[in-house]
Coordinates of C-alpha atoms and ligand atoms in Angstrom, one line a residue:
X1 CA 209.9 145.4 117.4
X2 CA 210.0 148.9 118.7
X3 CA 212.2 148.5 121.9
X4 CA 212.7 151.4 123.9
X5 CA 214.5 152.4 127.1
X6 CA 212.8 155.0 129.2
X7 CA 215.7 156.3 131.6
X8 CA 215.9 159.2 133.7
X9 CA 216.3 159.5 137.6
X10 CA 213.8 159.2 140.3
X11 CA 211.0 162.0 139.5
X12 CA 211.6 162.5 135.8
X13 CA 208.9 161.8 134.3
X14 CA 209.1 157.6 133.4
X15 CA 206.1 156.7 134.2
X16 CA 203.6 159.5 133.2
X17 CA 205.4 159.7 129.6
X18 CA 205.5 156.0 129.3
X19 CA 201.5 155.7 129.2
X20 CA 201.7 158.0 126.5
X21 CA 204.4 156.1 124.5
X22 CA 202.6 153.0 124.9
X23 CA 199.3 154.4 123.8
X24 CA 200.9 155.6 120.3
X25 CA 203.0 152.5 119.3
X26 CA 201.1 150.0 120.7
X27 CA 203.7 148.6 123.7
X28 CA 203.9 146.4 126.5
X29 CA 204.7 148.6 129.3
X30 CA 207.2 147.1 131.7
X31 CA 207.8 149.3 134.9
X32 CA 210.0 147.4 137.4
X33 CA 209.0 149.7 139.9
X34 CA 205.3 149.2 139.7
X35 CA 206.0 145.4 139.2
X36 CA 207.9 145.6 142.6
X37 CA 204.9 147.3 144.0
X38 CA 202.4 144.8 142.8
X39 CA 204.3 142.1 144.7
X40 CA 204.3 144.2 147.7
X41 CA 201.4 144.9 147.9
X42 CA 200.3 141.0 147.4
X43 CA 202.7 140.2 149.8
X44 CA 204.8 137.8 147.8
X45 CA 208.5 136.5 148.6
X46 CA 209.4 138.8 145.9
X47 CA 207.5 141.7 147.3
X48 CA 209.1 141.1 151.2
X49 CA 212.4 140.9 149.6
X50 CA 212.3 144.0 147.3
X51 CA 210.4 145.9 150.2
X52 CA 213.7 145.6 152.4
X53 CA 215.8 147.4 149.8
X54 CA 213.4 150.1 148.3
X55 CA 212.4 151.3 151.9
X56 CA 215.6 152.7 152.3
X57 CA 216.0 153.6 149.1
X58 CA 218.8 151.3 147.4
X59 CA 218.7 149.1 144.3
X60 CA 217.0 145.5 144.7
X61 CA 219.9 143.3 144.0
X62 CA 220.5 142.8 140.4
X63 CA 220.1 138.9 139.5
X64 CA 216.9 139.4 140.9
X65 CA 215.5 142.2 139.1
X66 CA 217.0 140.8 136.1
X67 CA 215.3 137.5 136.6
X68 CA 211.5 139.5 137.3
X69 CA 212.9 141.3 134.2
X70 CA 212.9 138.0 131.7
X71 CA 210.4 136.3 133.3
X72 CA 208.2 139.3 131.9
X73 CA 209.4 139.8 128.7
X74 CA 209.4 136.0 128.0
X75 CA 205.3 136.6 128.7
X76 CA 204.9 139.0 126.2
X77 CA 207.1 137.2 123.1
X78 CA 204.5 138.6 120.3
X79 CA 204.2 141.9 121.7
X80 CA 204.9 144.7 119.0
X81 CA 207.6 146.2 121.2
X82 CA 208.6 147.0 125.1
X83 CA 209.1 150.3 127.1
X84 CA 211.4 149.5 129.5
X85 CA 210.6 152.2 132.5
X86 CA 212.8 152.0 135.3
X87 CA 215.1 149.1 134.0
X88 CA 218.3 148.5 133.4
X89 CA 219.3 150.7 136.3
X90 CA 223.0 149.7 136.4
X91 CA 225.3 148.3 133.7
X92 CA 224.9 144.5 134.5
X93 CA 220.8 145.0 134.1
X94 CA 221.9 146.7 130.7
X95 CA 224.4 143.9 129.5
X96 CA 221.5 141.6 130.5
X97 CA 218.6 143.2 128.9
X98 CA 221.0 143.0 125.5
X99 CA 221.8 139.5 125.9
X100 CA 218.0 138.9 126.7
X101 CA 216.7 140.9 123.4
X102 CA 220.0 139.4 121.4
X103 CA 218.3 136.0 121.9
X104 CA 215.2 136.9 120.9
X105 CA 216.6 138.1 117.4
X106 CA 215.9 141.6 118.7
X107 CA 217.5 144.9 119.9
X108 CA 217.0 147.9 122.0
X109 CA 215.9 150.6 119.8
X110 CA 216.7 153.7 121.7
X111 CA 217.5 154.7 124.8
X112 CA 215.2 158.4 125.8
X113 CA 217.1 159.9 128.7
X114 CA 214.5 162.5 130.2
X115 CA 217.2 165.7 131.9
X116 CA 215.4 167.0 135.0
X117 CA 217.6 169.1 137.5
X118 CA 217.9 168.2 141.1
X119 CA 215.7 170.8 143.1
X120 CA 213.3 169.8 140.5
X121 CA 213.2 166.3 141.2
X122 CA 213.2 166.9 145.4
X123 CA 210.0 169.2 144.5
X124 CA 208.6 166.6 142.6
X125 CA 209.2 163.5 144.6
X126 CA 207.8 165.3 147.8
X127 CA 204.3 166.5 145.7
X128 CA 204.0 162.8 144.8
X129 CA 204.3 161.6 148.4
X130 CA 201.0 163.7 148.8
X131 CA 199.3 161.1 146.0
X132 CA 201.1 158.3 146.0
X133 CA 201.0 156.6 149.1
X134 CA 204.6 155.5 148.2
X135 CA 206.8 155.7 151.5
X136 CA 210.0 155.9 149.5
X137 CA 208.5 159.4 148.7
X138 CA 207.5 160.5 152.0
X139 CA 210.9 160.2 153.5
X140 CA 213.7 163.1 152.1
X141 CA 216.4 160.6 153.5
X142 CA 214.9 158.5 151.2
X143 CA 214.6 160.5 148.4
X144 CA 218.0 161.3 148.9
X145 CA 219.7 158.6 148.6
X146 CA 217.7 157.7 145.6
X147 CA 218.9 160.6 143.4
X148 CA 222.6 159.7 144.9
X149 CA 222.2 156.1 143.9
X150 CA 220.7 157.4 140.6
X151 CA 224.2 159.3 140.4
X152 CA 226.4 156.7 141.5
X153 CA 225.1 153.6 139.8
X154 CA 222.6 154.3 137.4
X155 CA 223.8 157.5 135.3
X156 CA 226.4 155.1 133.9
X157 CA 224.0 153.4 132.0
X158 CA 223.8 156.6 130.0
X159 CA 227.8 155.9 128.7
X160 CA 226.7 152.0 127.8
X161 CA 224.1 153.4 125.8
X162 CA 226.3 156.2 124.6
X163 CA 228.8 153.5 123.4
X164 CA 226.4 151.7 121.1
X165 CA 225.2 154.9 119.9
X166 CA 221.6 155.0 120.9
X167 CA 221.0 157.4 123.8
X168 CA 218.9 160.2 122.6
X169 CA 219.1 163.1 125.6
X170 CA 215.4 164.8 126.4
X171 CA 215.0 167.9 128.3
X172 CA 212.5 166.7 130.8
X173 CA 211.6 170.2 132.2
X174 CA 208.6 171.6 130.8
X175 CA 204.9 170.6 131.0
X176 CA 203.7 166.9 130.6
X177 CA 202.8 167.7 127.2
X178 CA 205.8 169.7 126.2
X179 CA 207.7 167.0 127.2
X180 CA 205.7 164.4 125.1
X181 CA 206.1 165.9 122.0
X182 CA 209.7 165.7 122.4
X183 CA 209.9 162.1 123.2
X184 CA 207.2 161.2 119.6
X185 CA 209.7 163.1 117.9
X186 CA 212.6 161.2 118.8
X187 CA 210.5 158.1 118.4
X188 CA 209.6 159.0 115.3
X189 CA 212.7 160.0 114.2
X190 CA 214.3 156.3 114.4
X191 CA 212.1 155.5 111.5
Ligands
ADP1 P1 211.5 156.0 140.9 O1 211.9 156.1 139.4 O2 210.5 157.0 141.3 O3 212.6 155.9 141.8 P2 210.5 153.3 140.5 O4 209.1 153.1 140.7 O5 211.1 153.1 139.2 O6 210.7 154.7 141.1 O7 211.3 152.3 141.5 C1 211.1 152.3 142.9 C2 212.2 151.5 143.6 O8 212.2 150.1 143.1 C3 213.6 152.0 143.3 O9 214.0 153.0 144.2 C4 214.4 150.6 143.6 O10 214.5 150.4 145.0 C5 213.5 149.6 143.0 N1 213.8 149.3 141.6 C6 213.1 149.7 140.5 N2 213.6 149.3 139.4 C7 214.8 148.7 139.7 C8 215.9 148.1 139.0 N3 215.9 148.1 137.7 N4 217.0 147.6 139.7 C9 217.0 147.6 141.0 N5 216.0 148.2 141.8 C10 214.9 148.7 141.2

């Protein structure tokens, strides 16, 4: 299996490269964010519960997003690899996904950290909010304290990674395309 870790903060890029990655190598694209959404907008247990947290911007709670997390991967056993976009967003979601992969006889691949500054990632944010419809985007409080969480709890995940020797650092400034090219050839340099 090709299984890769899309990281970055809030506005990097995750989601927009990931349709790319998954469309050359074939993989199950699993975005807890949009997964989140999806239950909000169906108004599920899950959805009310993650709503109260990603309103104001902070992380749903970990053993839940962990168990979403399995429960989706365990769907998609004979898939030829994952893109993991917006998961793990702490250390506990990354010792997790290893011990979720480690039982499946599998590994995390790579971890592609996408570099994007922080006036970048306010501009970007607020030009989604126009599109989106997403009301953790509309709100620069919001936004806020979503880059600050990113900072706080998140960028750790970089060192964890680090550690085990598989974070590979992208410059995520640039166009879409730009930025593409740089991510295939990291990919493609694993093989
Ligand atoms: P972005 O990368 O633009 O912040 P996402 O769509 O990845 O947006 O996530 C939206 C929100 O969903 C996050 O701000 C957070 O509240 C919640 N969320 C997503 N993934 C996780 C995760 N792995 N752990 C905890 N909360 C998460």
């Amino acid at each position: 299996m090709l299984n890769i870790v899309l990281f970055g903060p809030p506005g990097a890029g995750k989601g927009t490269q990931s349709e790319r990655l998954i469309a050359e190598f074939s993989l199950v694209h699993l975005s807890t964010g949009d997964i989140f959404r999806l239950n909000m907008k169906n108004e599920t247990d899950l959805g009310q519960l993650a709503k109260s947290y990603i309103q104001k911007g902070q992380l749903v709670p970990d053993e839940v997003t962990i168990n979403m997390l399995k429960a989706e991967v365990q769907k998609n056993e004979s898939a030829r690899g994952f893109i993991f976009d917006g998961f793990p967003r702490t250390n506990a979601q990354a010792k997790a996904l290893d011990n979720l992969m480690n039982g499946m006889g599998e590994s995390i691949s790579t971890m592609i950290s996408l570099e994007v500054d922080e006036i970048e990632l306010r501009n970007r944010l607020t030009e989604r909010a126009k599109v989106s419809g997403r009301a953790d985007d509309a709100d620069p409080a919001v936004i806020q304290n979503r880059i600050d969480v990113y900072r706080k709890e998140t960028a750790p995940v970089k060192d964890y990674y680090s550690s085990q020797e598989k974070c590979v650092m992208i410059d995520g400034m640039g166009t879409i395309d730009e930025i593409t090219e740089r991510i295939f050839a990291a990919v493609k340099n694993l093989k």
